């Protein structure tokens, strides 16, 4: 049984009669416009609970998770919890979403957890290590105040698919990654990381998305290090202190690349390999020292699906 009351703009207290629906599998009260008092139903049959834009007291939150012992998916994003997460969360939880909920401490270890969304909260300190033994983990800790070095276990985790640690205060270097890593999406942008981009990234054959922008990374990077990544779609290392060595080899190709951000990368010319990049839809080359466009740039058929091109703050002249 599913009950969806989302975007209905109800006012007042949630009806306690909902607790009579003992076999309710999904309850969606999302996108409420005001704060509400929530009566916690006395049932353990919920599979998915969603209360965005509402408010829980600590006592109500503890009661909720205490009663829902079979809960597998808990979505409380945009719910004002403003407290620590209770330690008695259901061990059946596989999907926990607490974005913008005001939680001020991390969650306890959950043996079946595969997806964790805990962005835009008040978390500080290092990333907890109690998730390192979980399988098929998808972690989002963006927009917090986490600090210290990026935890080494995230780069060794054999089943970690998604890593979002952007917009925190991490320092230090990025660790080398395991060759058998399952990482597909890496977001480490807007931190204070320094040092080189690890060469082992070229061995992440499942990698689709890499955003390292707005850090303090240094060293020489050769673009062909990404050429053997068949699933690679997005590269965004802009606004670092990297020196790019781009061999003008017409045979170099990143055929599936759709987003390339090379702002503030010290480029002096448009790389030749763009001629073969027929999937590019976004090309960001601002804040470099490019003086002219090659003749093939305006005549190539590679730009058939290009919808965003930025050459702002270069040294281009002429019509």
Tab-separated table of C-alpha atoms in Angstrom:
chain	number	residue	atom	x	y	z
A	1	UNK	CA	0.000	0.000	0.000
A	2	UNK	CA	1.307	3.457	-0.975
A	3	UNK	CA	0.134	6.848	0.313
A	4	UNK	CA	1.458	9.888	-1.546
A	5	UNK	CA	0.478	13.293	-0.146
A	6	UNK	CA	3.427	15.224	-1.548
A	7	UNK	CA	3.027	18.853	-2.742
A	8	UNK	CA	-0.494	19.062	-1.283
A	9	UNK	CA	0.345	22.055	0.963
A	10	UNK	CA	-1.496	20.659	3.974
A	11	UNK	CA	-1.397	22.608	7.227
A	12	UNK	CA	-1.483	21.463	10.820
A	13	UNK	CA	-0.719	18.140	12.444
A	14	UNK	CA	-0.285	14.947	10.472
A	15	UNK	CA	-3.365	12.811	11.051
A	16	UNK	CA	-2.694	10.118	13.620
A	17	UNK	CA	-5.097	7.839	11.710
A	18	UNK	CA	-2.236	7.130	9.337
A	19	UNK	CA	-0.952	4.814	12.054
A	20	UNK	CA	-3.947	2.531	11.392
A	21	UNK	CA	-2.544	1.691	7.946
A	22	UNK	CA	-0.487	-1.120	9.370
A	23	UNK	CA	0.746	-2.444	6.019
A	24	UNK	CA	1.674	0.890	4.500
A	25	UNK	CA	4.793	0.465	2.370
A	26	UNK	CA	5.350	4.045	1.194
A	27	UNK	CA	4.415	7.328	2.828
A	28	UNK	CA	5.414	10.521	1.025
A	29	UNK	CA	4.712	13.833	2.760
A	30	UNK	CA	7.386	15.761	0.904
A	31	UNK	CA	7.497	19.442	-0.076
A	32	UNK	CA	5.457	20.717	2.819
A	33	UNK	CA	5.589	24.498	3.015
A	34	UNK	CA	5.478	24.861	6.810
A	35	UNK	CA	6.796	23.134	9.914
A	36	UNK	CA	4.587	20.387	11.267
A	37	UNK	CA	4.116	18.308	14.368
A	38	UNK	CA	4.383	14.689	13.323
A	39	UNK	CA	2.616	11.871	15.124
A	40	UNK	CA	4.774	8.802	14.718
A	41	UNK	CA	2.634	5.796	13.707
A	42	UNK	CA	3.092	2.648	15.755
A	43	UNK	CA	4.026	0.290	12.919
A	44	UNK	CA	7.110	-1.449	11.596
A	45	UNK	CA	5.903	-2.024	8.065
A	46	UNK	CA	7.180	1.154	6.413
A	47	UNK	CA	9.559	0.632	3.545
A	48	UNK	CA	10.060	4.259	2.492
A	49	UNK	CA	9.408	7.361	4.578
A	50	UNK	CA	9.832	10.869	3.157
A	51	UNK	CA	9.227	13.987	5.256
A	52	UNK	CA	11.078	16.846	3.476
A	53	UNK	CA	10.583	20.406	4.749
A	54	UNK	CA	9.165	19.269	8.087
A	55	UNK	CA	10.621	19.151	11.569
A	56	UNK	CA	11.391	16.273	13.914
A	57	UNK	CA	12.216	16.569	17.552
A	58	UNK	CA	14.937	14.229	18.782
A	59	UNK	CA	12.377	12.215	20.745
A	60	UNK	CA	10.133	11.753	17.673
A	61	UNK	CA	13.066	10.742	15.507
A	62	UNK	CA	14.228	8.138	18.010
A	63	UNK	CA	10.705	6.768	18.294
A	64	UNK	CA	10.387	6.548	14.517
A	65	UNK	CA	13.504	4.486	13.983
A	66	UNK	CA	12.839	2.399	17.085
A	67	UNK	CA	9.444	1.249	15.775
A	68	UNK	CA	10.351	0.787	12.111
A	69	UNK	CA	12.544	-2.248	12.483
A	70	UNK	CA	12.026	-3.425	8.891
A	71	UNK	CA	12.869	-0.077	7.338
A	72	UNK	CA	15.128	-0.400	4.304
A	73	UNK	CA	14.932	3.114	2.822
A	74	UNK	CA	14.730	6.239	4.981
A	75	UNK	CA	14.485	9.629	3.244
A	76	UNK	CA	14.446	12.622	5.569
A	77	UNK	CA	16.137	15.197	3.352
A	78	UNK	CA	15.181	18.775	4.211
A	79	UNK	CA	13.659	17.626	7.490
A	80	UNK	CA	14.839	19.794	10.370
A	81	UNK	CA	16.304	17.222	12.748
A	82	UNK	CA	18.990	19.494	14.222
A	83	UNK	CA	20.358	16.768	16.444
A	84	UNK	CA	22.459	13.656	16.411
A	85	UNK	CA	21.222	10.679	14.444
A	86	UNK	CA	19.872	7.995	16.807
A	87	UNK	CA	22.043	4.935	17.254
A	88	UNK	CA	19.073	2.578	17.000
A	89	UNK	CA	18.584	2.878	13.248
A	90	UNK	CA	17.240	-0.258	11.618
A	91	UNK	CA	20.015	-2.620	10.608
A	92	UNK	CA	17.939	-3.341	7.484
A	93	UNK	CA	18.609	0.140	6.114
A	94	UNK	CA	20.191	0.091	2.677
A	95	UNK	CA	19.407	3.675	1.660
A	96	UNK	CA	19.715	6.588	4.101
A	97	UNK	CA	19.126	10.150	2.884
A	98	UNK	CA	19.610	12.998	5.359
A	99	UNK	CA	20.592	15.909	3.112
A	100	UNK	CA	19.915	19.359	4.586
A	101	UNK	CA	18.522	17.870	7.764
A	102	UNK	CA	20.765	19.623	10.279
A	103	UNK	CA	22.307	16.439	11.643
A	104	UNK	CA	25.381	17.230	13.695
A	105	UNK	CA	26.949	13.781	13.950
A	106	UNK	CA	27.511	10.899	11.618
A	107	UNK	CA	25.446	7.741	11.539
A	108	UNK	CA	26.284	4.454	13.168
A	109	UNK	CA	27.550	1.522	11.161
A	110	UNK	CA	24.750	-0.124	9.181
A	111	UNK	CA	25.674	-3.536	7.767
A	112	UNK	CA	23.457	-3.377	4.656
A	113	UNK	CA	23.915	0.299	3.811
A	114	UNK	CA	24.635	0.867	0.121
A	115	UNK	CA	23.631	4.507	-0.341
A	116	UNK	CA	24.347	7.351	2.083
A	117	UNK	CA	23.284	10.946	1.430
A	118	UNK	CA	24.320	13.305	4.212
A	119	UNK	CA	25.232	16.492	2.319
A	120	UNK	CA	24.667	20.092	3.431
A	121	UNK	CA	24.718	19.475	7.146
A	122	UNK	CA	26.964	20.600	9.998
A	123	UNK	CA	29.389	17.695	10.018
A	124	UNK	CA	33.014	18.360	10.915
A	125	UNK	CA	36.132	16.324	11.527
A	126	UNK	CA	37.297	13.365	9.414
A	127	UNK	CA	35.114	11.007	7.406
A	128	UNK	CA	34.194	8.125	9.733
A	129	UNK	CA	35.866	4.826	8.946
A	130	UNK	CA	32.955	2.632	10.069
A	131	UNK	CA	31.698	2.355	6.475
A	132	UNK	CA	34.928	0.955	5.080
A	133	UNK	CA	33.731	-2.648	5.291
A	134	UNK	CA	30.410	-2.095	3.519
A	135	UNK	CA	29.762	-3.380	0.009
A	136	UNK	CA	28.495	-1.396	-3.008
A	137	UNK	CA	28.665	1.839	-1.065
A	138	UNK	CA	27.598	5.141	-2.632
A	139	UNK	CA	28.725	8.038	-0.414
A	140	UNK	CA	27.705	11.701	-0.519
A	141	UNK	CA	29.231	13.967	2.155
A	142	UNK	CA	29.309	17.177	0.099
A	143	UNK	CA	28.825	20.678	1.520
A	144	UNK	CA	29.907	20.014	5.073
A	145	UNK	CA	32.938	21.103	7.094
A	146	UNK	CA	34.836	17.825	7.039
A	147	UNK	CA	38.598	18.231	7.271
A	148	UNK	CA	41.867	16.382	7.511
A	149	UNK	CA	43.147	14.242	4.677
A	150	UNK	CA	40.836	12.294	2.419
A	151	UNK	CA	40.434	8.863	4.026
A	152	UNK	CA	42.661	6.258	2.413
A	153	UNK	CA	40.008	3.533	2.658
A	154	UNK	CA	37.769	5.256	0.095
A	155	UNK	CA	40.456	4.776	-2.546
A	156	UNK	CA	40.961	1.117	-1.628
A	157	UNK	CA	37.309	0.156	-1.266
A	158	UNK	CA	36.648	-2.507	-3.932
A	159	UNK	CA	32.923	-1.767	-4.308
A	160	UNK	CA	32.693	2.006	-3.832
A	161	UNK	CA	30.966	3.439	-6.918
A	162	UNK	CA	30.227	7.066	-6.068
A	163	UNK	CA	32.398	9.359	-3.952
A	164	UNK	CA	31.204	12.911	-3.327
A	165	UNK	CA	33.355	14.811	-0.848
A	166	UNK	CA	33.175	18.174	-2.592
A	167	UNK	CA	32.838	21.526	-0.811
A	168	UNK	CA	34.572	20.503	2.389
A	169	UNK	CA	37.945	21.438	3.905
A	170	UNK	CA	40.088	18.430	3.057
A	171	UNK	CA	43.839	18.939	2.766
A	172	UNK	CA	46.788	16.776	1.759
A	173	UNK	CA	47.346	14.704	-1.358
A	174	UNK	CA	45.013	12.350	-3.171
A	175	UNK	CA	46.045	8.765	-2.507
A	176	UNK	CA	46.840	6.330	-5.277
A	177	UNK	CA	43.831	4.233	-6.243
A	178	UNK	CA	43.491	0.483	-6.493
A	179	UNK	CA	43.430	-0.954	-10.009
A	180	UNK	CA	40.374	-3.051	-9.197
A	181	UNK	CA	38.422	-0.042	-7.934
A	182	UNK	CA	34.763	0.184	-8.932
A	183	UNK	CA	34.726	3.979	-8.728
A	184	UNK	CA	32.569	5.581	-11.405
A	185	UNK	CA	32.030	9.112	-10.068
A	186	UNK	CA	34.638	11.094	-8.105
A	187	UNK	CA	33.846	14.583	-6.800
A	188	UNK	CA	36.664	16.122	-4.742
A	189	UNK	CA	36.193	19.672	-5.996
A	190	UNK	CA	36.254	22.772	-3.793
A	191	UNK	CA	38.590	21.497	-1.113
A	192	UNK	CA	42.205	22.389	-0.257
A	193	UNK	CA	43.920	19.361	-1.751
A	194	UNK	CA	47.461	19.724	-3.074
A	195	UNK	CA	50.054	17.638	-4.860
A	196	UNK	CA	49.705	15.797	-8.179
A	197	UNK	CA	46.792	13.969	-9.740
A	198	UNK	CA	47.658	10.316	-9.052
A	199	UNK	CA	48.630	8.405	-12.173
A	200	UNK	CA	46.583	5.431	-11.004
A	201	UNK	CA	43.425	7.275	-12.094
A	202	UNK	CA	44.286	6.127	-15.611
A	203	UNK	CA	43.627	2.542	-14.460
A	204	UNK	CA	40.080	3.175	-13.219
A	205	UNK	CA	38.390	1.513	-16.158
A	206	UNK	CA	34.899	2.180	-14.770
A	207	UNK	CA	35.490	5.905	-14.304
A	208	UNK	CA	32.817	8.129	-15.846
A	209	UNK	CA	33.043	11.461	-14.002
A	210	UNK	CA	36.052	13.208	-12.422
A	211	UNK	CA	35.817	16.641	-10.808
A	212	UNK	CA	38.965	17.918	-9.081
A	213	UNK	CA	38.348	21.618	-9.685
A	214	UNK	CA	39.076	24.449	-7.251
A	215	UNK	CA	41.854	22.857	-5.227
A	216	UNK	CA	45.613	23.523	-5.032
A	217	UNK	CA	46.774	20.597	-7.160
A	218	UNK	CA	50.177	20.875	-8.832
A	219	UNK	CA	52.361	18.898	-11.198
A	220	UNK	CA	52.391	18.020	-14.884
A	221	UNK	CA	49.388	16.222	-16.351
A	222	UNK	CA	49.288	14.481	-19.706
A	223	UNK	CA	45.805	14.366	-21.155
A	224	UNK	CA	46.453	11.016	-22.804
A	225	UNK	CA	46.439	9.418	-19.338
A	226	UNK	CA	42.646	9.312	-19.738
A	227	UNK	CA	42.626	7.919	-23.276
A	228	UNK	CA	42.095	4.275	-22.269
A	229	UNK	CA	38.997	5.017	-20.163
A	230	UNK	CA	36.221	3.887	-22.476
A	231	UNK	CA	33.374	5.062	-20.224
A	232	UNK	CA	34.863	8.475	-19.449
A	233	UNK	CA	32.325	11.296	-19.887
A	234	UNK	CA	33.407	14.265	-17.790
A	235	UNK	CA	36.776	15.785	-16.833
A	236	UNK	CA	36.904	18.960	-14.753
A	237	UNK	CA	40.324	19.817	-13.252
A	238	UNK	CA	39.899	23.607	-13.630
A	239	UNK	CA	41.231	26.226	-11.218
A	240	UNK	CA	44.250	24.408	-9.859
A	241	UNK	CA	47.985	24.966	-10.389
A	242	UNK	CA	48.458	22.153	-12.859
A	243	UNK	CA	50.674	22.273	-15.941
A	244	UNK	CA	49.078	20.419	-18.843
A	245	UNK	CA	51.160	18.587	-21.380
A	246	UNK	CA	48.860	18.015	-24.335
A	247	UNK	CA	50.511	16.260	-27.253
A	248	UNK	CA	48.994	17.530	-30.494
A	249	UNK	CA	48.382	14.071	-31.813
A	250	UNK	CA	45.390	13.861	-34.125
A	251	UNK	CA	45.071	10.183	-33.158
A	252	UNK	CA	44.573	10.997	-29.481
A	253	UNK	CA	40.885	10.596	-28.759
A	254	UNK	CA	38.437	10.713	-25.883
A	255	UNK	CA	35.455	9.703	-28.003
A	256	UNK	CA	32.813	9.596	-25.268
A	257	UNK	CA	33.771	12.810	-23.476
A	258	UNK	CA	30.788	15.153	-23.168
A	259	UNK	CA	32.082	17.706	-20.623
A	260	UNK	CA	35.616	19.079	-20.532
A	261	UNK	CA	36.577	21.897	-18.180
A	262	UNK	CA	40.129	23.197	-18.602
A	263	UNK	CA	39.755	26.703	-17.183
A	264	UNK	CA	42.896	28.224	-15.675
A	265	UNK	CA	45.035	25.330	-16.894
A	266	UNK	CA	47.767	27.347	-18.627
A	267	UNK	CA	46.783	26.290	-22.160
A	268	UNK	CA	48.443	28.243	-24.972
A	269	UNK	CA	46.630	26.609	-27.882
A	270	UNK	CA	43.537	24.606	-28.666
A	271	UNK	CA	44.433	20.906	-28.421
A	272	UNK	CA	44.364	19.013	-31.710
A	273	UNK	CA	42.490	16.056	-30.273
A	274	UNK	CA	39.297	18.144	-30.100
A	275	UNK	CA	38.884	17.325	-33.775
A	276	UNK	CA	37.976	13.770	-32.803
A	277	UNK	CA	35.828	14.659	-29.798
A	278	UNK	CA	32.479	14.320	-31.492
A	279	UNK	CA	30.511	13.849	-28.270
A	280	UNK	CA	31.508	17.135	-26.613
A	281	UNK	CA	28.547	19.217	-25.504
A	282	UNK	CA	30.380	21.510	-23.039
A	283	UNK	CA	33.878	22.915	-23.548
A	284	UNK	CA	35.254	25.290	-20.926
A	285	UNK	CA	38.598	26.928	-21.840
A	286	UNK	CA	38.383	30.269	-20.035
A	287	UNK	CA	41.287	31.965	-18.230
A	288	UNK	CA	44.073	30.518	-20.367
A	289	UNK	CA	46.542	32.177	-22.765
A	290	UNK	CA	45.167	30.920	-26.088
A	291	UNK	CA	46.051	33.454	-28.811
A	292	UNK	CA	44.315	32.057	-31.868
A	293	UNK	CA	41.966	29.363	-33.070
A	294	UNK	CA	43.265	26.739	-35.496
A	295	UNK	CA	41.749	26.701	-38.982
A	296	UNK	CA	40.014	23.379	-38.386
A	297	UNK	CA	38.234	24.696	-35.295
A	298	UNK	CA	35.509	26.557	-37.167
A	299	UNK	CA	35.166	24.077	-40.000
A	300	UNK	CA	35.161	20.793	-38.126
A	301	UNK	CA	32.020	18.722	-37.918
A	302	UNK	CA	32.880	17.816	-34.328
A	303	UNK	CA	30.707	20.561	-32.909
A	304	UNK	CA	27.356	19.228	-34.034
A	305	UNK	CA	26.152	18.672	-30.476
A	306	UNK	CA	28.265	21.353	-28.741
A	307	UNK	CA	25.944	23.680	-26.825
A	308	UNK	CA	28.349	25.536	-24.528
A	309	UNK	CA	31.754	27.005	-25.433
A	310	UNK	CA	33.697	29.426	-23.216
A	311	UNK	CA	36.907	31.210	-24.288
A	312	UNK	CA	36.546	34.062	-21.807
A	313	UNK	CA	39.767	35.735	-20.570
A	314	UNK	CA	42.167	34.397	-23.187
A	315	UNK	CA	44.338	36.399	-25.608
A	316	UNK	CA	42.311	35.955	-28.776
A	317	UNK	CA	42.425	38.772	-31.331
A	318	UNK	CA	40.734	39.535	-34.608
A	319	UNK	CA	37.159	39.245	-35.815
